[in-house]
PDB file of C-alpha atoms and ligand atoms in Angstrom:
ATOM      1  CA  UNK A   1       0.000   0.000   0.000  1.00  0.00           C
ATOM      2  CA  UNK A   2       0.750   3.581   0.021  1.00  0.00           C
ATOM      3  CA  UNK A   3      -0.013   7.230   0.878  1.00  0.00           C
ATOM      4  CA  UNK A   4      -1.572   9.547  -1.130  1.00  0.00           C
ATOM      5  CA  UNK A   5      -2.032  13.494  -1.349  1.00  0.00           C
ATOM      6  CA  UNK A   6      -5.032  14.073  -2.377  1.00  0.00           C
ATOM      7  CA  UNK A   7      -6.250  17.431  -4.157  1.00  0.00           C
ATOM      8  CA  UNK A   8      -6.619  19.154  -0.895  1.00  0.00           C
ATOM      9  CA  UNK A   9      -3.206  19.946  -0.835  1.00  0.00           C
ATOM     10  CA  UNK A  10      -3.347  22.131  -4.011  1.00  0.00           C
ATOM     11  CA  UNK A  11      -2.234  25.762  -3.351  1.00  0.00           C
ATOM     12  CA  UNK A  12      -1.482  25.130   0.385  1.00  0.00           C
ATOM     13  CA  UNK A  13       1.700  22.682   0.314  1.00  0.00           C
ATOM     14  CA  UNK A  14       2.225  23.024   3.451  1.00  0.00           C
ATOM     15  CA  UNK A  15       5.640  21.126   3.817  1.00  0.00           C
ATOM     16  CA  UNK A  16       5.032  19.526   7.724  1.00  0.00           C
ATOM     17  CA  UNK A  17       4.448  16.283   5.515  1.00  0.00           C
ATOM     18  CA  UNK A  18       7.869  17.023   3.859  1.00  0.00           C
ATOM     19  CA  UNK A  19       9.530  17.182   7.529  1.00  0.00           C
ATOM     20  CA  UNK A  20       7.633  14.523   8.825  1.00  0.00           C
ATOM     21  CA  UNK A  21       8.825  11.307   6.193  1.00  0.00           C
ATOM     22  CA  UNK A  22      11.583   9.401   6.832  1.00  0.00           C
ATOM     23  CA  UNK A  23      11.473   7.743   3.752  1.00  0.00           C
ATOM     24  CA  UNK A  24      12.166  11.307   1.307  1.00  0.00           C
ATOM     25  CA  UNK A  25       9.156   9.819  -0.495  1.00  0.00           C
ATOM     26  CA  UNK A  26       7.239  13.037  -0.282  1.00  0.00           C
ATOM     27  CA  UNK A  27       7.872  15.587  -3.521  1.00  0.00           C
ATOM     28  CA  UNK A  28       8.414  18.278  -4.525  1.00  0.00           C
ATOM     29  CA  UNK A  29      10.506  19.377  -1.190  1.00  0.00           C
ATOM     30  CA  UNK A  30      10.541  22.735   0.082  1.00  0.00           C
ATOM     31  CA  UNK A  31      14.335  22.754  -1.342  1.00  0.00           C
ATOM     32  CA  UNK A  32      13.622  21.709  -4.838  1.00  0.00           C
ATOM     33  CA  UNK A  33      14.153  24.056  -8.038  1.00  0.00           C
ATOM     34  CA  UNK A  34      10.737  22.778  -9.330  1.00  0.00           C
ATOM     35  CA  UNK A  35       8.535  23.637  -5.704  1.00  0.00           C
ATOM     36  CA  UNK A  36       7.167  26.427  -6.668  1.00  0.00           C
ATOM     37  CA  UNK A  37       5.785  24.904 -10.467  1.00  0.00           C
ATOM     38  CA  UNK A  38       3.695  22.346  -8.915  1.00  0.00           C
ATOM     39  CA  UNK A  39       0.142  22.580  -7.249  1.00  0.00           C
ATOM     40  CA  UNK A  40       0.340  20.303  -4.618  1.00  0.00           C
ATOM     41  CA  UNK A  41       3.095  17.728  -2.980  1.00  0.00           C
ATOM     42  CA  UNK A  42       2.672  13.722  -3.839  1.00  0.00           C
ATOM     43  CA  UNK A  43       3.917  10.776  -2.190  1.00  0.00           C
ATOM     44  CA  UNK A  44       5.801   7.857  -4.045  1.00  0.00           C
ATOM     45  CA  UNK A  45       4.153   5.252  -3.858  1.00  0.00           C
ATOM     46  CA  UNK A  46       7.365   2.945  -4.529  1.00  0.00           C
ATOM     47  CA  UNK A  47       9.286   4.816  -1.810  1.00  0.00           C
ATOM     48  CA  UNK A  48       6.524   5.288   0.660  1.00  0.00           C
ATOM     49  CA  UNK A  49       6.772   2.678   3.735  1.00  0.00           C
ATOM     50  CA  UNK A  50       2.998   3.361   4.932  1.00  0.00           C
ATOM     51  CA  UNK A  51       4.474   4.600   8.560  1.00  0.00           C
ATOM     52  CA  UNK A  52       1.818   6.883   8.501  1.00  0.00           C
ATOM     53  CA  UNK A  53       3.374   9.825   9.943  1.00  0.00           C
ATOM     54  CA  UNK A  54       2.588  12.246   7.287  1.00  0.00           C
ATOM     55  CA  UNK A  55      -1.309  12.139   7.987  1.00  0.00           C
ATOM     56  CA  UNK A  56      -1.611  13.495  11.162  1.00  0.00           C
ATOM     57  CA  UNK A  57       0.388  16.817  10.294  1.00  0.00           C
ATOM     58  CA  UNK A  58      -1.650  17.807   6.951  1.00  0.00           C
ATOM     59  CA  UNK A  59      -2.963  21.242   8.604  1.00  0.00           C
ATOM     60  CA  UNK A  60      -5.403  20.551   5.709  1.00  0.00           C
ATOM     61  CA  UNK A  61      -6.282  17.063   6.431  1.00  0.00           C
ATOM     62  CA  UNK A  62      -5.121  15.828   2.392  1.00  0.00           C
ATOM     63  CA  UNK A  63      -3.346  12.943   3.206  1.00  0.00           C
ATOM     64  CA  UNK A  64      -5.479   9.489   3.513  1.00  0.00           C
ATOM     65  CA  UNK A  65      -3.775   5.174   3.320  1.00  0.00           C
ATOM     66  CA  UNK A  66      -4.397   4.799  -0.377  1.00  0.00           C
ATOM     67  CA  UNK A  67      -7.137   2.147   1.118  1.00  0.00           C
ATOM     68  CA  UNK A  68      -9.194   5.413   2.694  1.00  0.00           C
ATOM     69  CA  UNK A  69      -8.924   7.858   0.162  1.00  0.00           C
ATOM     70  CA  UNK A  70     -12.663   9.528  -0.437  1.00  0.00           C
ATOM     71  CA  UNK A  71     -14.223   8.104  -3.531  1.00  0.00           C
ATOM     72  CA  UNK A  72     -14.438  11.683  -4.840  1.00  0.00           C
ATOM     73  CA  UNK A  73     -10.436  11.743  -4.457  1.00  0.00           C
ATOM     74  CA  UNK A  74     -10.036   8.476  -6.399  1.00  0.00           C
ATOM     75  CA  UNK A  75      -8.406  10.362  -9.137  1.00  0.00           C
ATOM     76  CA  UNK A  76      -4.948  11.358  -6.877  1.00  0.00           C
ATOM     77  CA  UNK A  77      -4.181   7.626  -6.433  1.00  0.00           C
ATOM     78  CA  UNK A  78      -2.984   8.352 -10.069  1.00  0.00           C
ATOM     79  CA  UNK A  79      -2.036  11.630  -9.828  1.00  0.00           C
ATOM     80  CA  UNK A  80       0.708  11.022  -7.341  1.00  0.00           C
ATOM     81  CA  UNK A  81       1.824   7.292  -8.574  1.00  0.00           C
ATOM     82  CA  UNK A  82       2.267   9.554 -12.636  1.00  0.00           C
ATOM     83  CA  UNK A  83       3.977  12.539 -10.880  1.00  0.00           C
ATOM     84  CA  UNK A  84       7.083  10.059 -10.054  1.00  0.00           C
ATOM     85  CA  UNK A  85       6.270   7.617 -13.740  1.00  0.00           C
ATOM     86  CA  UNK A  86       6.765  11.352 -15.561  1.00  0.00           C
ATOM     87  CA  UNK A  87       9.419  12.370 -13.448  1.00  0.00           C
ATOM     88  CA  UNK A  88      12.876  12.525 -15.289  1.00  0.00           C
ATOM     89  CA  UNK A  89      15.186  10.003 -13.455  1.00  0.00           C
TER      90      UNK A  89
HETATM   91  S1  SF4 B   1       3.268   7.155   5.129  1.00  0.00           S
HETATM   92 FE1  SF4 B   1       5.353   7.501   5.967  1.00  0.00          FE
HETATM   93  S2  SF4 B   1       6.726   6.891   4.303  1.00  0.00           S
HETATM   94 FE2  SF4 B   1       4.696   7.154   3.385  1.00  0.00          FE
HETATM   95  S3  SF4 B   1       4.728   9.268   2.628  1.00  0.00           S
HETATM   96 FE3  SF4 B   1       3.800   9.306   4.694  1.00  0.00          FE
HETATM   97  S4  SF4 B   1       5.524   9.739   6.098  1.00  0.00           S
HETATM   98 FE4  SF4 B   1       6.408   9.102   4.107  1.00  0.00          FE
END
């Protein structure tokens, strides 16, 4: 299984999600050229180690086990797995 960001992230990225994993699976960082071109954060779902300590520390509550994301949210399960399948190497 994995995390997932779901669209209530967009425009807020707040980065305590960022801070929180220690597996770096959570992207764009704060630190990253690219931060500031994307809408929202997304977790990689190959790097993500379900710990779950990202979810608790979404001020906006976007975060969900891919098992629990809202079925009107469906669409972020494949939002964050393409970020990282588009994403140069
Ligand atoms: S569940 Fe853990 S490993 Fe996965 S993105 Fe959240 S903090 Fe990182």
């Amino acid at each position: 299984m994995t995390y997932v960001i779901t669209e209530a992230c967009a425009g807020n990225k707040d980065t305590a999600c960022w801070e929180a994993c220690p597996a770096d699976a959570i992207h764009p960082g704060p630190k990253d050229a690219s931060f500031g071109t994307h809408v929202q954060l997304y977790i990689d779902p190959t790097e993500c180690i379900d710990c779950s300590a990202c979810e608790p520390v979404c001020p906006v509550e976007a975060i969900y086990p891919e098992d629990d994301v809202p079925e009107e949210s469906h669409g972020s399960i494949a939002v964050n797995r393409d970020f990282f399948t588009a994403r140069p190497a």
